PDB file of C-alpha atoms in Angstrom:
ATOM      1  CA  UNK A   1      74.114 102.141 117.578  1.00  0.00           C
ATOM      2  CA  UNK A   2      75.309  98.580 117.004  1.00  0.00           C
ATOM      3  CA  UNK A   3      77.277  98.467 120.259  1.00  0.00           C
ATOM      4  CA  UNK A   4      74.292  99.891 122.132  1.00  0.00           C
ATOM      5  CA  UNK A   5      71.844  97.380 120.674  1.00  0.00           C
ATOM      6  CA  UNK A   6      73.917  94.198 121.034  1.00  0.00           C
ATOM      7  CA  UNK A   7      76.158  92.444 123.540  1.00  0.00           C
ATOM      8  CA  UNK A   8      79.642  93.904 123.156  1.00  0.00           C
ATOM      9  CA  UNK A   9      81.504  90.719 124.044  1.00  0.00           C
ATOM     10  CA  UNK A  10      79.598  88.931 121.291  1.00  0.00           C
ATOM     11  CA  UNK A  11      80.373  91.768 118.857  1.00  0.00           C
ATOM     12  CA  UNK A  12      84.101  91.532 119.625  1.00  0.00           C
ATOM     13  CA  UNK A  13      84.087  87.789 118.975  1.00  0.00           C
ATOM     14  CA  UNK A  14      82.070  88.219 115.771  1.00  0.00           C
ATOM     15  CA  UNK A  15      84.326  91.013 114.488  1.00  0.00           C
ATOM     16  CA  UNK A  16      87.435  88.891 115.003  1.00  0.00           C
ATOM     17  CA  UNK A  17      85.867  85.837 113.369  1.00  0.00           C
ATOM     18  CA  UNK A  18      84.839  87.982 110.391  1.00  0.00           C
ATOM     19  CA  UNK A  19      88.379  89.353 110.109  1.00  0.00           C
ATOM     20  CA  UNK A  20      89.782  85.826 110.356  1.00  0.00           C
ATOM     21  CA  UNK A  21      87.554  84.561 107.531  1.00  0.00           C
ATOM     22  CA  UNK A  22      88.257  87.594 105.311  1.00  0.00           C
ATOM     23  CA  UNK A  23      92.017  87.339 105.796  1.00  0.00           C
ATOM     24  CA  UNK A  24      91.915  83.598 105.206  1.00  0.00           C
ATOM     25  CA  UNK A  25      90.055  84.218 101.940  1.00  0.00           C
ATOM     26  CA  UNK A  26      92.748  86.639 100.794  1.00  0.00           C
ATOM     27  CA  UNK A  27      95.396  84.113 101.835  1.00  0.00           C
ATOM     28  CA  UNK A  28      93.898  81.385  99.654  1.00  0.00           C
ATOM     29  CA  UNK A  29      93.557  83.769  96.684  1.00  0.00           C
ATOM     30  CA  UNK A  30      97.208  84.784  97.045  1.00  0.00           C
ATOM     31  CA  UNK A  31      98.204  81.142  97.451  1.00  0.00           C
ATOM     32  CA  UNK A  32      96.355  80.209  94.252  1.00  0.00           C
ATOM     33  CA  UNK A  33      98.399  82.785  92.316  1.00  0.00           C
ATOM     34  CA  UNK A  34     101.649  82.325  94.171  1.00  0.00           C
ATOM     35  CA  UNK A  35     103.276  80.588  91.216  1.00  0.00           C
ATOM     36  CA  UNK A  36     102.907  83.692  89.011  1.00  0.00           C
ATOM     37  CA  UNK A  37     103.555  86.328  91.660  1.00  0.00           C
ATOM     38  CA  UNK A  38     107.060  87.879  91.797  1.00  0.00           C
ATOM     39  CA  UNK A  39     109.255  87.219  94.783  1.00  0.00           C
ATOM     40  CA  UNK A  40     110.148  90.030  97.237  1.00  0.00           C
ATOM     41  CA  UNK A  41     113.590  90.518  95.661  1.00  0.00           C
ATOM     42  CA  UNK A  42     111.983  91.266  92.287  1.00  0.00           C
ATOM     43  CA  UNK A  43     109.675  93.794  93.935  1.00  0.00           C
ATOM     44  CA  UNK A  44     112.597  95.510  95.668  1.00  0.00           C
ATOM     45  CA  UNK A  45     114.533  95.626  92.389  1.00  0.00           C
ATOM     46  CA  UNK A  46     111.633  97.343  90.608  1.00  0.00           C
ATOM     47  CA  UNK A  47     111.391  94.531  88.072  1.00  0.00           C
ATOM     48  CA  UNK A  48     107.604  94.217  88.409  1.00  0.00           C
ATOM     49  CA  UNK A  49     105.412  96.016  85.891  1.00  0.00           C
ATOM     50  CA  UNK A  50     101.638  96.070  85.769  1.00  0.00           C
ATOM     51  CA  UNK A  51      98.953  95.170  88.302  1.00  0.00           C
ATOM     52  CA  UNK A  52      97.034  91.954  88.879  1.00  0.00           C
ATOM     53  CA  UNK A  53      93.515  93.417  88.664  1.00  0.00           C
ATOM     54  CA  UNK A  54      91.772  90.447  90.289  1.00  0.00           C
ATOM     55  CA  UNK A  55      94.110  90.221  93.246  1.00  0.00           C
ATOM     56  CA  UNK A  56      94.225  94.001  93.637  1.00  0.00           C
ATOM     57  CA  UNK A  57      90.407  94.229  93.674  1.00  0.00           C
ATOM     58  CA  UNK A  58      90.208  91.366  96.162  1.00  0.00           C
ATOM     59  CA  UNK A  59      92.638  93.061  98.540  1.00  0.00           C
ATOM     60  CA  UNK A  60      90.808  96.400  98.277  1.00  0.00           C
ATOM     61  CA  UNK A  61      87.424  94.790  98.961  1.00  0.00           C
ATOM     62  CA  UNK A  62      88.793  92.771 101.885  1.00  0.00           C
ATOM     63  CA  UNK A  63      90.492  95.866 103.296  1.00  0.00           C
ATOM     64  CA  UNK A  64      87.190  97.757 103.199  1.00  0.00           C
ATOM     65  CA  UNK A  65      85.381  95.005 105.098  1.00  0.00           C
ATOM     66  CA  UNK A  66      88.312  94.598 107.500  1.00  0.00           C
ATOM     67  CA  UNK A  67      88.077  98.325 108.227  1.00  0.00           C
ATOM     68  CA  UNK A  68      84.395  97.961 109.104  1.00  0.00           C
ATOM     69  CA  UNK A  69      85.151  95.026 111.406  1.00  0.00           C
ATOM     70  CA  UNK A  70      88.062  96.843 113.051  1.00  0.00           C
ATOM     71  CA  UNK A  71      85.933  99.875 113.922  1.00  0.00           C
ATOM     72  CA  UNK A  72      83.255  97.574 115.323  1.00  0.00           C
ATOM     73  CA  UNK A  73      85.879  95.716 117.349  1.00  0.00           C
ATOM     74  CA  UNK A  74      87.567  98.861 118.697  1.00  0.00           C
ATOM     75  CA  UNK A  75      84.307 100.518 119.754  1.00  0.00           C
ATOM     76  CA  UNK A  76      83.025  97.320 121.344  1.00  0.00           C
ATOM     77  CA  UNK A  77      86.316  96.678 123.164  1.00  0.00           C
ATOM     78  CA  UNK A  78      86.490 100.166 124.644  1.00  0.00           C
ATOM     79  CA  UNK A  79      82.858 100.144 125.765  1.00  0.00           C
ATOM     80  CA  UNK A  80      83.106  96.548 127.020  1.00  0.00           C
ATOM     81  CA  UNK A  81      85.966  97.458 129.356  1.00  0.00           C
ATOM     82  CA  UNK A  82      83.761  99.280 131.935  1.00  0.00           C
ATOM     83  CA  UNK A  83      81.641  96.114 132.234  1.00  0.00           C
ATOM     84  CA  UNK A  84      84.583  94.096 133.573  1.00  0.00           C
ATOM     85  CA  UNK A  85      86.717  96.801 135.261  1.00  0.00           C
ATOM     86  CA  UNK A  86      85.740  99.145 138.092  1.00  0.00           C
ATOM     87  CA  UNK A  87      85.252 102.753 136.972  1.00  0.00           C
ATOM     88  CA  UNK A  88      88.028 104.024 139.288  1.00  0.00           C
ATOM     89  CA  UNK A  89      90.586 101.768 137.580  1.00  0.00           C
ATOM     90  CA  UNK A  90      89.744 102.283 133.915  1.00  0.00           C
ATOM     91  CA  UNK A  91      92.830 104.330 132.995  1.00  0.00           C
ATOM     92  CA  UNK A  92      95.234 101.463 133.683  1.00  0.00           C
ATOM     93  CA  UNK A  93      93.455  98.766 131.593  1.00  0.00           C
ATOM     94  CA  UNK A  94      92.736 101.272 128.814  1.00  0.00           C
ATOM     95  CA  UNK A  95      96.415 102.229 128.707  1.00  0.00           C
ATOM     96  CA  UNK A  96      97.477  98.604 128.622  1.00  0.00           C
ATOM     97  CA  UNK A  97      94.880  97.805 125.964  1.00  0.00           C
ATOM     98  CA  UNK A  98      96.347 100.441 123.642  1.00  0.00           C
ATOM     99  CA  UNK A  99      99.916  99.450 124.579  1.00  0.00           C
ATOM    100  CA  UNK A 100      99.187  95.880 123.531  1.00  0.00           C
ATOM    101  CA  UNK A 101      97.571  97.202 120.350  1.00  0.00           C
ATOM    102  CA  UNK A 102     100.646  99.285 119.482  1.00  0.00           C
ATOM    103  CA  UNK A 103     103.105  96.507 120.283  1.00  0.00           C
ATOM    104  CA  UNK A 104     101.251  93.933 118.187  1.00  0.00           C
ATOM    105  CA  UNK A 105     100.352  96.226 115.276  1.00  0.00           C
ATOM    106  CA  UNK A 106     103.492  98.331 114.939  1.00  0.00           C
ATOM    107  CA  UNK A 107     106.360  96.898 117.013  1.00  0.00           C
ATOM    108  CA  UNK A 108     106.012  93.143 116.549  1.00  0.00           C
ATOM    109  CA  UNK A 109     103.653  92.949 113.567  1.00  0.00           C
ATOM    110  CA  UNK A 110     105.577  94.668 110.739  1.00  0.00           C
ATOM    111  CA  UNK A 111     108.967  93.001 111.357  1.00  0.00           C
ATOM    112  CA  UNK A 112     107.265  89.625 111.720  1.00  0.00           C
ATOM    113  CA  UNK A 113     105.218  90.298 108.570  1.00  0.00           C
ATOM    114  CA  UNK A 114     108.346  91.219 106.647  1.00  0.00           C
ATOM    115  CA  UNK A 115     110.087  88.029 107.747  1.00  0.00           C
ATOM    116  CA  UNK A 116     107.064  85.914 106.812  1.00  0.00           C
ATOM    117  CA  UNK A 117     106.839  87.708 103.470  1.00  0.00           C
ATOM    118  CA  UNK A 118     110.298  86.458 102.590  1.00  0.00           C
ATOM    119  CA  UNK A 119     109.021  82.897 102.899  1.00  0.00           C
ATOM    120  CA  UNK A 120     105.992  83.430 100.632  1.00  0.00           C
ATOM    121  CA  UNK A 121     103.439  86.134  99.895  1.00  0.00           C
ATOM    122  CA  UNK A 122     100.577  84.062 101.319  1.00  0.00           C
ATOM    123  CA  UNK A 123     102.206  83.196 104.659  1.00  0.00           C
ATOM    124  CA  UNK A 124     101.579  86.556 106.437  1.00  0.00           C
ATOM    125  CA  UNK A 125      97.870  86.326 105.539  1.00  0.00           C
ATOM    126  CA  UNK A 126      97.522  82.813 106.975  1.00  0.00           C
ATOM    127  CA  UNK A 127      99.291  83.860 110.193  1.00  0.00           C
ATOM    128  CA  UNK A 128      97.176  87.012 110.458  1.00  0.00           C
ATOM    129  CA  UNK A 129      93.976  84.994 110.031  1.00  0.00           C
ATOM    130  CA  UNK A 130      95.150  82.698 112.810  1.00  0.00           C
ATOM    131  CA  UNK A 131      95.766  85.589 115.207  1.00  0.00           C
ATOM    132  CA  UNK A 132      92.229  86.903 114.673  1.00  0.00           C
ATOM    133  CA  UNK A 133      90.836  83.453 115.435  1.00  0.00           C
ATOM    134  CA  UNK A 134      92.958  83.097 118.586  1.00  0.00           C
ATOM    135  CA  UNK A 135      91.805  86.539 119.729  1.00  0.00           C
ATOM    136  CA  UNK A 136      88.148  85.522 119.262  1.00  0.00           C
ATOM    137  CA  UNK A 137      88.743  82.383 121.347  1.00  0.00           C
ATOM    138  CA  UNK A 138      90.467  84.340 124.140  1.00  0.00           C
ATOM    139  CA  UNK A 139      87.626  86.882 124.293  1.00  0.00           C
ATOM    140  CA  UNK A 140      85.107  84.018 124.393  1.00  0.00           C
ATOM    141  CA  UNK A 141      86.845  82.762 127.556  1.00  0.00           C
ATOM    142  CA  UNK A 142      85.907  85.985 129.381  1.00  0.00           C
ATOM    143  CA  UNK A 143      82.741  85.316 131.425  1.00  0.00           C
ATOM    144  CA  UNK A 144      79.659  86.938 129.937  1.00  0.00           C
ATOM    145  CA  UNK A 145      78.291  89.984 131.754  1.00  0.00           C
ATOM    146  CA  UNK A 146      74.618  90.771 132.208  1.00  0.00           C
ATOM    147  CA  UNK A 147      73.469  93.678 130.058  1.00  0.00           C
ATOM    148  CA  UNK A 148      71.139  96.244 131.572  1.00  0.00           C
ATOM    149  CA  UNK A 149      68.384  96.966 129.022  1.00  0.00           C
ATOM    150  CA  UNK A 150      67.484 100.530 128.192  1.00  0.00           C
ATOM    151  CA  UNK A 151      64.383 101.820 129.946  1.00  0.00           C
ATOM    152  CA  UNK A 152      61.413 101.893 127.603  1.00  0.00           C
ATOM    153  CA  UNK A 153      57.767 102.716 127.874  1.00  0.00           C
ATOM    154  CA  UNK A 154      55.471  99.760 128.432  1.00  0.00           C
ATOM    155  CA  UNK A 155      54.396  98.310 125.108  1.00  0.00           C
ATOM    156  CA  UNK A 156      56.418 100.842 123.099  1.00  0.00           C
ATOM    157  CA  UNK A 157      58.382  99.585 120.118  1.00  0.00           C
ATOM    158  CA  UNK A 158      62.145 100.251 120.163  1.00  0.00           C
ATOM    159  CA  UNK A 159      63.219 103.275 118.099  1.00  0.00           C
ATOM    160  CA  UNK A 160      64.418 102.736 114.553  1.00  0.00           C
ATOM    161  CA  UNK A 161      68.063 102.968 113.530  1.00  0.00           C
ATOM    162  CA  UNK A 162      67.516 106.326 111.817  1.00  0.00           C
ATOM    163  CA  UNK A 163      65.758 107.713 114.893  1.00  0.00           C
ATOM    164  CA  UNK A 164      68.576 106.586 117.177  1.00  0.00           C
ATOM    165  CA  UNK A 165      71.120 108.042 114.741  1.00  0.00           C
ATOM    166  CA  UNK A 166      69.419 111.455 114.834  1.00  0.00           C
ATOM    167  CA  UNK A 167      69.086 111.361 118.624  1.00  0.00           C
ATOM    168  CA  UNK A 168      72.719 110.325 119.093  1.00  0.00           C
ATOM    169  CA  UNK A 169      74.090 112.901 116.672  1.00  0.00           C
ATOM    170  CA  UNK A 170      71.970 115.670 118.212  1.00  0.00           C
ATOM    171  CA  UNK A 171      73.112 114.713 121.705  1.00  0.00           C
ATOM    172  CA  UNK A 172      76.774 114.662 120.652  1.00  0.00           C
ATOM    173  CA  UNK A 173      76.525 117.948 118.772  1.00  0.00           C
ATOM    174  CA  UNK A 174      74.959 119.708 121.773  1.00  0.00           C
ATOM    175  CA  UNK A 175      77.539 118.350 124.258  1.00  0.00           C
ATOM    176  CA  UNK A 176      80.005 121.100 125.170  1.00  0.00           C
ATOM    177  CA  UNK A 177      82.878 118.709 125.908  1.00  0.00           C
ATOM    178  CA  UNK A 178      82.389 115.684 123.641  1.00  0.00           C
ATOM    179  CA  UNK A 179      81.645 117.669 120.453  1.00  0.00           C
ATOM    180  CA  UNK A 180      85.054 119.407 120.305  1.00  0.00           C
ATOM    181  CA  UNK A 181      86.801 116.234 121.463  1.00  0.00           C
ATOM    182  CA  UNK A 182      85.149 114.191 118.693  1.00  0.00           C
ATOM    183  CA  UNK A 183      86.024 116.874 116.139  1.00  0.00           C
ATOM    184  CA  UNK A 184      89.652 117.046 117.279  1.00  0.00           C
ATOM    185  CA  UNK A 185      89.963 113.258 117.291  1.00  0.00           C
ATOM    186  CA  UNK A 186      88.556 113.046 113.762  1.00  0.00           C
ATOM    187  CA  UNK A 187      91.016 115.657 112.504  1.00  0.00           C
ATOM    188  CA  UNK A 188      93.926 113.948 114.289  1.00  0.00           C
ATOM    189  CA  UNK A 189      92.994 110.634 112.687  1.00  0.00           C
ATOM    190  CA  UNK A 190      92.760 112.280 109.258  1.00  0.00           C
ATOM    191  CA  UNK A 191      96.159 113.959 109.625  1.00  0.00           C
ATOM    192  CA  UNK A 192      97.665 110.771 111.044  1.00  0.00           C
ATOM    193  CA  UNK A 193      96.480 108.810 108.027  1.00  0.00           C
ATOM    194  CA  UNK A 194      97.885 111.458 105.661  1.00  0.00           C
ATOM    195  CA  UNK A 195     101.199 111.348 107.517  1.00  0.00           C
ATOM    196  CA  UNK A 196     101.354 107.546 107.364  1.00  0.00           C
ATOM    197  CA  UNK A 197     100.554 107.428 103.646  1.00  0.00           C
ATOM    198  CA  UNK A 198     103.213 110.052 102.948  1.00  0.00           C
ATOM    199  CA  UNK A 199     105.731 108.229 105.136  1.00  0.00           C
ATOM    200  CA  UNK A 200     105.289 105.006 103.155  1.00  0.00           C
ATOM    201  CA  UNK A 201     106.081 106.760  99.870  1.00  0.00           C
ATOM    202  CA  UNK A 202     108.926 108.762 101.410  1.00  0.00           C
ATOM    203  CA  UNK A 203     110.567 105.639 102.828  1.00  0.00           C
ATOM    204  CA  UNK A 204     110.031 103.645  99.652  1.00  0.00           C
ATOM    205  CA  UNK A 205     110.973 106.198  97.006  1.00  0.00           C
ATOM    206  CA  UNK A 206     113.416 108.552  98.775  1.00  0.00           C
ATOM    207  CA  UNK A 207     115.006 106.442 101.517  1.00  0.00           C
ATOM    208  CA  UNK A 208     114.740 103.297  99.339  1.00  0.00           C
ATOM    209  CA  UNK A 209     114.034 101.053 102.319  1.00  0.00           C
ATOM    210  CA  UNK A 210     113.334  97.355 102.048  1.00  0.00           C
ATOM    211  CA  UNK A 211     110.161  95.919 103.644  1.00  0.00           C
ATOM    212  CA  UNK A 212     112.155  94.864 106.708  1.00  0.00           C
ATOM    213  CA  UNK A 213     113.863  98.267 107.028  1.00  0.00           C
ATOM    214  CA  UNK A 214     110.545 100.093 106.745  1.00  0.00           C
ATOM    215  CA  UNK A 215     109.065  97.835 109.428  1.00  0.00           C
ATOM    216  CA  UNK A 216     111.936  98.692 111.765  1.00  0.00           C
ATOM    217  CA  UNK A 217     111.570 102.386 110.881  1.00  0.00           C
ATOM    218  CA  UNK A 218     107.994 102.397 112.119  1.00  0.00           C
ATOM    219  CA  UNK A 219     108.733 100.827 115.498  1.00  0.00           C
ATOM    220  CA  UNK A 220     110.118 103.967 117.188  1.00  0.00           C
ATOM    221  CA  UNK A 221     106.782 105.683 117.688  1.00  0.00           C
ATOM    222  CA  UNK A 222     105.191 102.411 118.709  1.00  0.00           C
ATOM    223  CA  UNK A 223     107.737 101.852 121.475  1.00  0.00           C
ATOM    224  CA  UNK A 224     107.036 105.336 122.834  1.00  0.00           C
ATOM    225  CA  UNK A 225     103.299 104.743 122.558  1.00  0.00           C
ATOM    226  CA  UNK A 226     103.560 101.460 124.415  1.00  0.00           C
ATOM    227  CA  UNK A 227     105.529 103.075 127.241  1.00  0.00           C
ATOM    228  CA  UNK A 228     103.039 105.948 127.367  1.00  0.00           C
ATOM    229  CA  UNK A 229     100.074 103.608 127.501  1.00  0.00           C
ATOM    230  CA  UNK A 230     101.673 101.549 130.252  1.00  0.00           C
ATOM    231  CA  UNK A 231     102.437 104.614 132.422  1.00  0.00           C
ATOM    232  CA  UNK A 232      99.377 106.739 131.543  1.00  0.00           C
ATOM    233  CA  UNK A 233      97.421 105.851 134.658  1.00  0.00           C
ATOM    234  CA  UNK A 234     100.296 106.790 137.020  1.00  0.00           C
ATOM    235  CA  UNK A 235     100.883 110.089 135.221  1.00  0.00           C
ATOM    236  CA  UNK A 236      97.161 110.912 135.228  1.00  0.00           C
ATOM    237  CA  UNK A 237      96.965 110.211 138.959  1.00  0.00           C
ATOM    238  CA  UNK A 238      99.793 112.627 139.640  1.00  0.00           C
ATOM    239  CA  UNK A 239      98.867 115.584 137.412  1.00  0.00           C
ATOM    240  CA  UNK A 240      95.296 114.842 136.284  1.00  0.00           C
ATOM    241  CA  UNK A 241      93.785 113.490 133.068  1.00  0.00           C
ATOM    242  CA  UNK A 242      93.406 116.868 131.328  1.00  0.00           C
ATOM    243  CA  UNK A 243      96.976 118.084 131.956  1.00  0.00           C
ATOM    244  CA  UNK A 244      98.245 114.665 130.800  1.00  0.00           C
ATOM    245  CA  UNK A 245      96.701 115.236 127.360  1.00  0.00           C
ATOM    246  CA  UNK A 246      98.208 118.686 126.822  1.00  0.00           C
ATOM    247  CA  UNK A 247     101.915 117.722 126.387  1.00  0.00           C
ATOM    248  CA  UNK A 248     100.965 114.865 124.033  1.00  0.00           C
ATOM    249  CA  UNK A 249      99.156 117.303 121.716  1.00  0.00           C
ATOM    250  CA  UNK A 250     102.087 119.741 121.844  1.00  0.00           C
ATOM    251  CA  UNK A 251     104.434 116.863 120.985  1.00  0.00           C
ATOM    252  CA  UNK A 252     102.238 115.821 118.040  1.00  0.00           C
ATOM    253  CA  UNK A 253     102.226 119.348 116.613  1.00  0.00           C
ATOM    254  CA  UNK A 254     106.001 119.651 116.889  1.00  0.00           C
ATOM    255  CA  UNK A 255     106.567 116.290 115.254  1.00  0.00           C
ATOM    256  CA  UNK A 256     104.211 117.194 112.443  1.00  0.00           C
ATOM    257  CA  UNK A 257     106.008 120.354 111.289  1.00  0.00           C
ATOM    258  CA  UNK A 258     109.168 118.796 109.835  1.00  0.00           C
ATOM    259  CA  UNK A 259     107.125 116.249 107.893  1.00  0.00           C
ATOM    260  CA  UNK A 260     104.953 118.863 106.219  1.00  0.00           C
ATOM    261  CA  UNK A 261     107.825 121.317 105.661  1.00  0.00           C
ATOM    262  CA  UNK A 262     109.590 118.722 103.505  1.00  0.00           C
TER     263      UNK A 262
END
């Protein structure tokens, strides 16, 4: 409803500025307590006992708000793409958008974060806040597009949020294609989150990886995802969009079995 009611380019900029401010706030809180925080070597050695309740609460609250902003950004970015790219060419920019997302979040981000963490606990937060700000500036450089308003009856007031929510949910639920796709995507996201959470504990407690080693461990899937995103449009042109999805789902199910069997 938010992306339908407001300009998506503006929403993207706002979401990134919000994330920049939130991350900067966490950075200053961490910096203020940096003198009493343990260094990374002490964390790796298991010499840290107890939890800093204030800092922990701050990170949880910021993570919650960052999650809201990320969803707003992702939905706005995907729906903004058709406004600046011709419909016949959407697969290529969408693939490259997600390739860039994977490379920055999983390939380049974790190793860089681990290296910055060695310098000081606050440094990764300051750098992260800067990247959000730079992203907002880059999006602001994209020329604004003219939004086409929704048709409405003369003199009629726009529907309320709750009315639009009911209409949108009813439309989605009655759609023969989008309803199962939305359900499958939700379940895949849930299982992916479970897998990631389990992987963190497995790497930390069983494999005994350091932060840098865990960052490198997570880059394999990201490299494959980046290659897939970059070549998705060519593959879809050759065999079709639907057939292109089928082997990726088969691959996900095969990769999931060993993890859960352990």
